[in-house]
XYZ file of C-alpha atoms in Angstrom:
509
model
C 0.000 0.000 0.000
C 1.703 3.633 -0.993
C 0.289 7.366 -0.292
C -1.431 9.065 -2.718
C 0.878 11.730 -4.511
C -0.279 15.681 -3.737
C 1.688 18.374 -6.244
C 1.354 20.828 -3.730
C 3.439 19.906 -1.141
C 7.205 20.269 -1.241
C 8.582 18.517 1.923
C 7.399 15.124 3.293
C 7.731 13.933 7.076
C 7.159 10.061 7.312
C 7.377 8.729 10.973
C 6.832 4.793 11.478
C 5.797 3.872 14.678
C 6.637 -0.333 15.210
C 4.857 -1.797 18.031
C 5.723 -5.233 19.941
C 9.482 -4.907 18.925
C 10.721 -7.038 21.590
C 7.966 -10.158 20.530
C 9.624 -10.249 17.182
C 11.789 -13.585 18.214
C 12.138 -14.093 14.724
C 15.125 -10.822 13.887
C 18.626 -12.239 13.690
C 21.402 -10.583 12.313
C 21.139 -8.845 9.319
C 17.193 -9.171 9.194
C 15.716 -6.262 7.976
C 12.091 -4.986 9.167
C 10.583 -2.727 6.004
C 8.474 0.174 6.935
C 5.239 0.650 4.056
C 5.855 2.438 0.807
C 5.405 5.920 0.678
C 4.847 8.865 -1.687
C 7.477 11.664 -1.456
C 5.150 14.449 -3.319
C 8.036 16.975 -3.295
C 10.124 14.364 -5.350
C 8.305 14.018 -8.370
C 5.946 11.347 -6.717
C 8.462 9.226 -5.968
C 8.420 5.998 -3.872
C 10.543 5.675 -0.617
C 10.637 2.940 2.389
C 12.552 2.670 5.603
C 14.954 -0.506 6.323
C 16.025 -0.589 9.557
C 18.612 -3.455 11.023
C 16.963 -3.720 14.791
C 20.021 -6.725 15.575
C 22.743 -5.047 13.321
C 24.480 -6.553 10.412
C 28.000 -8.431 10.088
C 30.073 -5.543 10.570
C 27.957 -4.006 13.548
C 26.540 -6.390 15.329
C 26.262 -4.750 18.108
C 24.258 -1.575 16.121
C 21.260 -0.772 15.029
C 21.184 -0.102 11.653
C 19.083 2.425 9.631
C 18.791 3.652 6.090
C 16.111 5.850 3.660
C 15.421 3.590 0.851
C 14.337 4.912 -2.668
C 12.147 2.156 -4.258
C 12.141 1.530 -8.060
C 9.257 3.873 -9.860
C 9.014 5.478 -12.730
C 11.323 7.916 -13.172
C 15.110 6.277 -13.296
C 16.326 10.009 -13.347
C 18.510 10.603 -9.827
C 17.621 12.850 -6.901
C 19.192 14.787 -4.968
C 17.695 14.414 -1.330
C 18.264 16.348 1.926
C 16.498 14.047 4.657
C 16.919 13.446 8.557
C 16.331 9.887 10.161
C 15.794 10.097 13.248
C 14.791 7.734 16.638
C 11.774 9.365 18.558
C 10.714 9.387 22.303
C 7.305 9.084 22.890
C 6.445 12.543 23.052
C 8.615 12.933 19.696
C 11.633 13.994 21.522
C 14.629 13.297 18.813
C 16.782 10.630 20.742
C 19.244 10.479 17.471
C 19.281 11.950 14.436
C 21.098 12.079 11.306
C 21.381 14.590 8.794
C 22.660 13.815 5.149
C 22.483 14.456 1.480
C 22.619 11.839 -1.281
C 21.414 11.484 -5.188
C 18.940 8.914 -4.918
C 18.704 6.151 -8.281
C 15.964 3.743 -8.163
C 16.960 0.941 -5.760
C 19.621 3.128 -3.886
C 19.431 3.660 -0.078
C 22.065 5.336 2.419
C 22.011 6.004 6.432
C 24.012 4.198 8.568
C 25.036 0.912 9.787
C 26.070 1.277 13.422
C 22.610 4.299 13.362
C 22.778 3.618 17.543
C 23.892 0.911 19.851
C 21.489 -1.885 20.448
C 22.283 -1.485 24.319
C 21.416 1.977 24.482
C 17.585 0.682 22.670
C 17.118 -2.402 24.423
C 18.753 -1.703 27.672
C 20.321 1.142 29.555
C 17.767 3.766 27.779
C 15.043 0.991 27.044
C 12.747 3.463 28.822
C 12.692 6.628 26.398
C 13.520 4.434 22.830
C 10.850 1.791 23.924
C 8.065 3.248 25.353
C 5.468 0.716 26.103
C 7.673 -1.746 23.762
C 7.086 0.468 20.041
C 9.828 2.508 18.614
C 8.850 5.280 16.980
C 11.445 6.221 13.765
C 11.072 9.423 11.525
C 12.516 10.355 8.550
C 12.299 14.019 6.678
C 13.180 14.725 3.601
C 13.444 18.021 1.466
C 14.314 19.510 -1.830
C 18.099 21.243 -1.334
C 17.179 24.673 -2.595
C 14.021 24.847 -1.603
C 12.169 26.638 1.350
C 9.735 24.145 3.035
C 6.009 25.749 2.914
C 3.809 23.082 2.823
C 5.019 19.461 4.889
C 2.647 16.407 4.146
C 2.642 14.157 7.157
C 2.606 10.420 6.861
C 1.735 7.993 9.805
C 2.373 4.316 9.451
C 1.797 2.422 12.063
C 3.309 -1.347 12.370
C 2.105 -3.869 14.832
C 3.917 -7.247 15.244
C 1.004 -9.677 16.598
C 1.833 -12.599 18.290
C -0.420 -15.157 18.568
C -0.274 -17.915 21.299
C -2.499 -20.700 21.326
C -2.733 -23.901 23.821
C -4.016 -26.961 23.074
C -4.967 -30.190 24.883
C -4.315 -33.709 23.088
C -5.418 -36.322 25.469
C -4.770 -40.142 24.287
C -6.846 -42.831 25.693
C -5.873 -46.244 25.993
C -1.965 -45.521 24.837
C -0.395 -48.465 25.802
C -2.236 -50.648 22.956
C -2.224 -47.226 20.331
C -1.908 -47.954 17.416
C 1.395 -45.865 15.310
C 0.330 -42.897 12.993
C -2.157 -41.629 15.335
C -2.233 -37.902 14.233
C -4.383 -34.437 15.583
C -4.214 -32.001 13.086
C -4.740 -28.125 14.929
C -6.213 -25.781 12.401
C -5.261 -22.171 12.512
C -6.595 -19.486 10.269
C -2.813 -19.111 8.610
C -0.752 -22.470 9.926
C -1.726 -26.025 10.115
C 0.061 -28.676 12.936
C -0.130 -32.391 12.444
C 1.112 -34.169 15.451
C 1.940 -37.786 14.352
C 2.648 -40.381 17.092
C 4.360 -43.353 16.115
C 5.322 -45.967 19.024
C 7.162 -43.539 21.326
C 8.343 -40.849 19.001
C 6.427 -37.885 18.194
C 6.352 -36.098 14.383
C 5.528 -32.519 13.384
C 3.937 -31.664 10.027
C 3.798 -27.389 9.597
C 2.584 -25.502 7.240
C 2.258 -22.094 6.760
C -0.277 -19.924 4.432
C 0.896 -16.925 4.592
C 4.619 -15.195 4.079
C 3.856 -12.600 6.517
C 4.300 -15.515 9.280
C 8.382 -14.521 10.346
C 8.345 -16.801 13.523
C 6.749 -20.416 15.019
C 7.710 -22.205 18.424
C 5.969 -24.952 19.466
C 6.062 -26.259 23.328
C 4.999 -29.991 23.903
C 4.587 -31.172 27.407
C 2.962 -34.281 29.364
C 0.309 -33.428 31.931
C 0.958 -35.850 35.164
C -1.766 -37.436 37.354
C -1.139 -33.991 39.964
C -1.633 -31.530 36.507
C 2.005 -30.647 37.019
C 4.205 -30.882 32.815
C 6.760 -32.300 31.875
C 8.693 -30.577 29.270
C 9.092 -33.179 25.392
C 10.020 -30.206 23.350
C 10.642 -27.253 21.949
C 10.850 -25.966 18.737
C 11.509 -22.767 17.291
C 10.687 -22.085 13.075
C 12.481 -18.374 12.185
C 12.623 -18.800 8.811
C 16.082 -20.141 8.330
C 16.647 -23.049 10.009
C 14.811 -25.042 13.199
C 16.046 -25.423 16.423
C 14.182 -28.357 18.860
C 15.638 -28.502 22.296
C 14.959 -32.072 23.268
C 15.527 -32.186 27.475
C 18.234 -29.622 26.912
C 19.744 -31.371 23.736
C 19.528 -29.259 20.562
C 18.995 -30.120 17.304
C 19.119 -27.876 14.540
C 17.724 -28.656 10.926
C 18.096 -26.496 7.172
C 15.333 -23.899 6.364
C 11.828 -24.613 7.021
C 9.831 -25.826 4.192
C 6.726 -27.322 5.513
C 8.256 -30.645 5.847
C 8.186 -33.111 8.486
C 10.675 -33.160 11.528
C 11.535 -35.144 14.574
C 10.395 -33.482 17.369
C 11.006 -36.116 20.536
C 11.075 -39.354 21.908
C 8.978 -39.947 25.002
C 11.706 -40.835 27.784
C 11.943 -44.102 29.317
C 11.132 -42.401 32.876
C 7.423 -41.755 31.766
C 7.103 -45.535 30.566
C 8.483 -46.406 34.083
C 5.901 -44.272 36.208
C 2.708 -45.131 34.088
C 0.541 -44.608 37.266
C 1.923 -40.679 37.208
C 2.733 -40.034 33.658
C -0.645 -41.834 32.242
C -3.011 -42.320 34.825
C -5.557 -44.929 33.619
C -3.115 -45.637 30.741
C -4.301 -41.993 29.141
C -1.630 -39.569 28.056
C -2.498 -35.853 28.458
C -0.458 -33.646 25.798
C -0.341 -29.684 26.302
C 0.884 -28.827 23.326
C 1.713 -24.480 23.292
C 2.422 -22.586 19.725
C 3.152 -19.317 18.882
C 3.135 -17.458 15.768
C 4.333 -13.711 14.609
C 2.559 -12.107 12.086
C 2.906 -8.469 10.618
C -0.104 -5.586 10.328
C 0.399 -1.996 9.035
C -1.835 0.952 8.887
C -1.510 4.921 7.918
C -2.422 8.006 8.290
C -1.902 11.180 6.329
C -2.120 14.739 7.446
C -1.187 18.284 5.885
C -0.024 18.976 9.426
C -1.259 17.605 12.725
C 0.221 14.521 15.042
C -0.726 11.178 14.800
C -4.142 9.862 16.311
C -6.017 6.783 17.037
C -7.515 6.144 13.716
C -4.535 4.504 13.079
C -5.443 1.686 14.660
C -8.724 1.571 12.753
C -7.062 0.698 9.262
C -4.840 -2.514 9.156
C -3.508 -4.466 6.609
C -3.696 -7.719 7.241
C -0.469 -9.932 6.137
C 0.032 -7.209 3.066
C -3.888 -7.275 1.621
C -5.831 -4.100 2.496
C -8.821 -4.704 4.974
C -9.922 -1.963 6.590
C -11.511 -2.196 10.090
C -13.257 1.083 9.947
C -14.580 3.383 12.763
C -18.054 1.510 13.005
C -16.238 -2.334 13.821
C -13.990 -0.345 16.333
C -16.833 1.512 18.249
C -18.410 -1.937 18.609
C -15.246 -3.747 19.622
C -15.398 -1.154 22.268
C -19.228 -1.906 23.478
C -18.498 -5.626 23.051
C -15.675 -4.762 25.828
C -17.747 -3.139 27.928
C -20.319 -5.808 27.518
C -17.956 -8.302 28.795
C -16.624 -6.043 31.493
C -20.019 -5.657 32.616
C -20.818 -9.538 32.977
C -17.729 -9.795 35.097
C -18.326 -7.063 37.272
C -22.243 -7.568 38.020
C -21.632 -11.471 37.801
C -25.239 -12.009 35.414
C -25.715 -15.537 34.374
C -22.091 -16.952 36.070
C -21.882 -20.514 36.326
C -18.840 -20.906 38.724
C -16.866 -19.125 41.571
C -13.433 -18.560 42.795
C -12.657 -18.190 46.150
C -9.561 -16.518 47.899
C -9.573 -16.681 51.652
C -10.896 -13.648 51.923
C -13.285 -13.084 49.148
C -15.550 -14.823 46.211
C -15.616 -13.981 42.504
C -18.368 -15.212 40.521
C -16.815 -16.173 36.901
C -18.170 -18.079 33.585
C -16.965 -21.389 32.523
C -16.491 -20.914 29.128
C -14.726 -17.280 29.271
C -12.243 -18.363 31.567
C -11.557 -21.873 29.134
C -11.234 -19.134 26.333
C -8.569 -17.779 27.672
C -6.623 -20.018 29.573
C -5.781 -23.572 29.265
C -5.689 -24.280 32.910
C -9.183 -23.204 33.391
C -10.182 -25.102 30.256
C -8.692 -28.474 31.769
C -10.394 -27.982 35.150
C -13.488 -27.476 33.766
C -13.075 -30.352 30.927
C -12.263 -33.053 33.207
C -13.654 -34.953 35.730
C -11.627 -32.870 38.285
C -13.857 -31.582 41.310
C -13.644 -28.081 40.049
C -15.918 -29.318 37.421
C -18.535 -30.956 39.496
C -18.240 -28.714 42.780
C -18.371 -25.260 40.233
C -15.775 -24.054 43.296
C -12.381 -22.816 42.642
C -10.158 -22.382 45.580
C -7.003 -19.762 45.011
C -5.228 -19.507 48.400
C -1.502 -18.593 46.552
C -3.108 -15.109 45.152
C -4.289 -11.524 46.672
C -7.471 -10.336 45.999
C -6.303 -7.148 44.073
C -4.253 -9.825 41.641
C -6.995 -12.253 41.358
C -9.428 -9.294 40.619
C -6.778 -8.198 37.936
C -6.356 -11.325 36.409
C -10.070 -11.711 35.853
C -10.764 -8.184 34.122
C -7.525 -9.012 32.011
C -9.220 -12.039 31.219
C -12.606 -10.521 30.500
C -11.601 -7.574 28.474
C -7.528 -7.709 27.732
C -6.993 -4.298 29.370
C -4.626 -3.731 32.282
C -5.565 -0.749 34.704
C -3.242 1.234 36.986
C -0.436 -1.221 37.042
C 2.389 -0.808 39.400
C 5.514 -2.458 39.616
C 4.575 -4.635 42.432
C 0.953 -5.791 41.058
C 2.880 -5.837 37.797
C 5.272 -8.741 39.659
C 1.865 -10.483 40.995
C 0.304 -10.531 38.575
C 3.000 -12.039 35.811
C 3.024 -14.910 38.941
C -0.868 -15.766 38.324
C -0.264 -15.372 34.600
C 2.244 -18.300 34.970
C 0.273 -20.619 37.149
C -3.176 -19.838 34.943
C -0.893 -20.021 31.283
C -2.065 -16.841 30.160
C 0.580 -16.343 27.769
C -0.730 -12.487 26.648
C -0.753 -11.748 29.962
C 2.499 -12.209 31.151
C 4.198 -11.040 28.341
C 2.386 -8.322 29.370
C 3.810 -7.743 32.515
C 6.900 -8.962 31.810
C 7.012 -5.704 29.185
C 6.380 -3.450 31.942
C 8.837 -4.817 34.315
C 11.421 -4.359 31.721
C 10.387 -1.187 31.078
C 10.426 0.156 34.389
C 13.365 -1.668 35.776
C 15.110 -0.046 38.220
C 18.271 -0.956 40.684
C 16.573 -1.635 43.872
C 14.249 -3.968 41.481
C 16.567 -5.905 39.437
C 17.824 -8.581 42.046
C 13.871 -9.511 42.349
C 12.865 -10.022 39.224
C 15.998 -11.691 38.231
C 14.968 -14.516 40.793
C 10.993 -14.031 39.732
C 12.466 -14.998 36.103
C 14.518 -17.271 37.218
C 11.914 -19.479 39.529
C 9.214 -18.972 36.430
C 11.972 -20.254 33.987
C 11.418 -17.505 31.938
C 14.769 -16.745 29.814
C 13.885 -13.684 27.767
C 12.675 -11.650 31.219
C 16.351 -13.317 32.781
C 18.474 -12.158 30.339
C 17.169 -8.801 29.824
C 17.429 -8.080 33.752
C 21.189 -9.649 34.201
C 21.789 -7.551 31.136
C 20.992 -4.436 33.330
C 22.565 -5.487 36.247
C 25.598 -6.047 34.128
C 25.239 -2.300 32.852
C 24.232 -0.916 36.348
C 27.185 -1.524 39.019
C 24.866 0.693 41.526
C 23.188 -2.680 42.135
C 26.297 -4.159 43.279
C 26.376 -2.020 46.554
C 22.726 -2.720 47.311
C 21.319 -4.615 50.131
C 19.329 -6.305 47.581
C 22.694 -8.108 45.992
C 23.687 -9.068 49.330
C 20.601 -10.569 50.185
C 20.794 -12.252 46.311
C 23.993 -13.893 47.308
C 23.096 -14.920 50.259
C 20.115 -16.391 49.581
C 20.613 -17.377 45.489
C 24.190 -17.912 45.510
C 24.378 -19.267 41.694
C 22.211 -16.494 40.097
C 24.695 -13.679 41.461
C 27.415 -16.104 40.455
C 26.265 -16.700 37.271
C 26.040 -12.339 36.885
C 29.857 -12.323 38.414
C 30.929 -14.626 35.731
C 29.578 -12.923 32.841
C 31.004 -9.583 34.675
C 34.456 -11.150 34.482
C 34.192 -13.068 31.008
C 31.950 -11.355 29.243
C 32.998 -12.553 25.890
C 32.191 -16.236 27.302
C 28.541 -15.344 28.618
């Protein structure tokens, strides 16, 4: 999708806002993300892009890099370009810029390689360049000799979805099942086939659509208590596969729909039958996620961006516009649900904390979380009582899961509900949610924090959230002097050790 092309203007501001940066698992080295086409009116109509480098190229791989791009069009002729690229705070503060002046050919782009350091984005200044996880990125661009009377402003807005889904296979009678038993899990853009054949499990993908950049797949056994046990993970980024098979990796070539080897059931789940497959039925959990790409714009003769942004995406690069009528009603739907949570009307079960009593519905709570789905699928006395008994959660986080649940909002978080809650989101596998609050965490880390949600990461197993906060504490030697590392030591001797030794040997972390 490009901008329309207006004669009258003479100078064009384009500023690219990219939400979810941090969810796109799938950017390696010298991956580029590619803002939408647009219009430079001032240039003869021609068409321009941004190409920015978010983990750095061969050279700087350490650097973010960022370049203006002139796409091919119809006039071949060069241009001579004045622009600015810049990186944005979130009230439009310039946090870098660059000034140059090129002539522009069809297919030509210049900026810079090492544009700013990836630790000054995603780390010691995560706060100002990612704002609620989006970087905002500008660039302006002007005729040499020209004064600048009339600016068109472009908005384009790009949102990196994630999509997590959970899934329960449950096999009856698996001791005398016979091989090639398959589940096939249908997804509007992927496909799964899970193949079991005697004790080793298969994986069919396929994908529909190009704009999918990233698949990871999580299989687990559900014991007799409801606690899993890992079988594998796999990870599809669009060059090669990576399974980690209880903590063995195995890497394959490119991803091309084919089948793969995923793992073997281990010999200690065939020993402990009564645990592992209670009433000789194995309970799979099986956990995918998927990345896919949306972009939207706006353009203004002057102005700053607003929400109507939000109200035109393009779906996986075909236009569909939502429209101002589907939002409003997205918005009374919300309310609608809010509504049945708060006043309770028509609930069908309860939860209880010691202190207080939530009235809930089944099949919202299923919806959205896979542990609620299993104790209300199964004969488990959740399901027959219509009683849920929390005793490991406050009221205020309970009461915050559940309108998370209900309506996918978050109010008035703080840094310690914000740690609370991530712990429910854990327990309850409400994947949205917790990468929720792990986002905020990150985002407002602070010294006196880090040592706690280093060991809240840690004890969730959660390696993104543990590497990002031993990254700070690595780049913040304030935190060395606190009570809080002292009590870390004491009490967590290997996670400050493990910190110490990447202090010391950093090129061996």
């Amino acid at each position: 999708m490009t901008t329309r092309y207006d004669s009258r203007t003479n100078g064009c501001i384009f500023q690219w806002k990219i939400e979810n940066l941090s969810h796109c698992c799938w950017l390696r080295e010298g991956v580029e993300l590619v803002s939408p086409t647009f219009i430079a009116d001032a240039f003869y109509g021609t068409k321009w892009s941004l190409r920015l480098y978010p983990m750095g190229d061969e050279e700087f791989e350490n650097s973010i890099a960022f370049f203006l791009h002139r796409e091919d069009d119809r006039d071949s002729d060069e241009i001579e370009v004045n622009y600015h690229l810049a990186f944005l705070s979130k009230d439009g503060t310039v946090l870098k810029g660059l000034y140059a002046k090129f002539d522009f050919k069809c297919g030509d782009g210049y900026g810079r390689q090492n544009f700013e350091s990836q630790k000054r984005v995603f780390l010691t200044q995560r706060k100002d360049f990612l704002s609620e996880d989006a970087l905002t990125v500008q660039c302006t661009l002007r005729k040499t000799c020209d004064t600048i009377v009339n600016f068109k402003h472009i908005y384009a807005l790009t949102v990196f979805k994630v999509n997590r889904r959970s899934v329960l296979w449950k096999i009856d009678k698996f001791s005398t099942v016979k091989p090639g038993l398959k589940n096939k899990l249908k997804d509007n853009l992927i496909d799964l086939d899970l193949i079991l054949n005697e004790d080793i499990f298969n994986m069919d993908v396929i994908s529909y659509d190009d704009s999918i950049k990233y698949i990871s797949v999580n299989i687990s056994i559900i014991d007799s208590e409801g606690r899993k046990t890992n079988c594998g993970v796999g990870e599809f980024n669009g060059s090669k596969i990576q399974w980690t098979l209880f903590d063995r990796k195995v890497e394959y070539g490119k991803f091309d729909g084919a089948s793969y080897y995923i793992s073997r059931i281990p010999e200690k789940l065939m020993k402990y039958k009564n645990r592992y497959m209670p009433n000789d039925v194995l309970s799979l959990n099986i956990e995918y996620v998927y990345s896919t790409i949306a972009n939207s714009y706006e353009i203004f003769d002057s102005g700053t961006i607003s929400s109507k942004l939000k109200e035109e995406i393009v779906e996986n690069g075909n236009e569909h516009y939502v429209g101002k009528e589907k939002s409003q009603n997205a918005s009374v739907l919300i309310d609608d649900l809010k509504s049945m949570y708060t006043d309770g009307i028509f609930s069908d079960t309860k939860l209880h904390t010691p202190s207080q009593t939530f009235p809930v519905h089944r099949g919202i709570l299923s919806a959205r979380s896979p542990v609620f789905s299993r104790m209300f699928s199964h004969d488990m006395k959740e399901k027959n009582s219509g009683h849920v008994h929390i005793t490991d959660l406050e009221n205020d986080t309970v009461h915050r899961m559940l309108l998370f649940i209900y309506t996918d909002f978050l109010e008035d978080l703080q840094f310690e509900s914000a740690s609370k809650l991530y712990v429910a989101a854990d327990k309850y596998e409400i994947l949205s949610l917790k990468s929720r609050c792990s986002s905020f965490l990150k985002d407002n880390m602070c010294p006196t924090k880090a040592c706690d949600v280093l060991i809240l990461a840690d004890l969730h197993q959660d390696e993104d959230l543990k590497s990002f906060v031993q990254g700070y504490i690595l780049e913040h030697d304030d935190v060395f002097s606190l009570q809080e590392w002292k009590h870390l030591m004491e009490n967590n001797l290997k996670l400050a050790a493990d910190i110490m030794y990447r202090k010391i040997h950093p090129c061996n972390a």
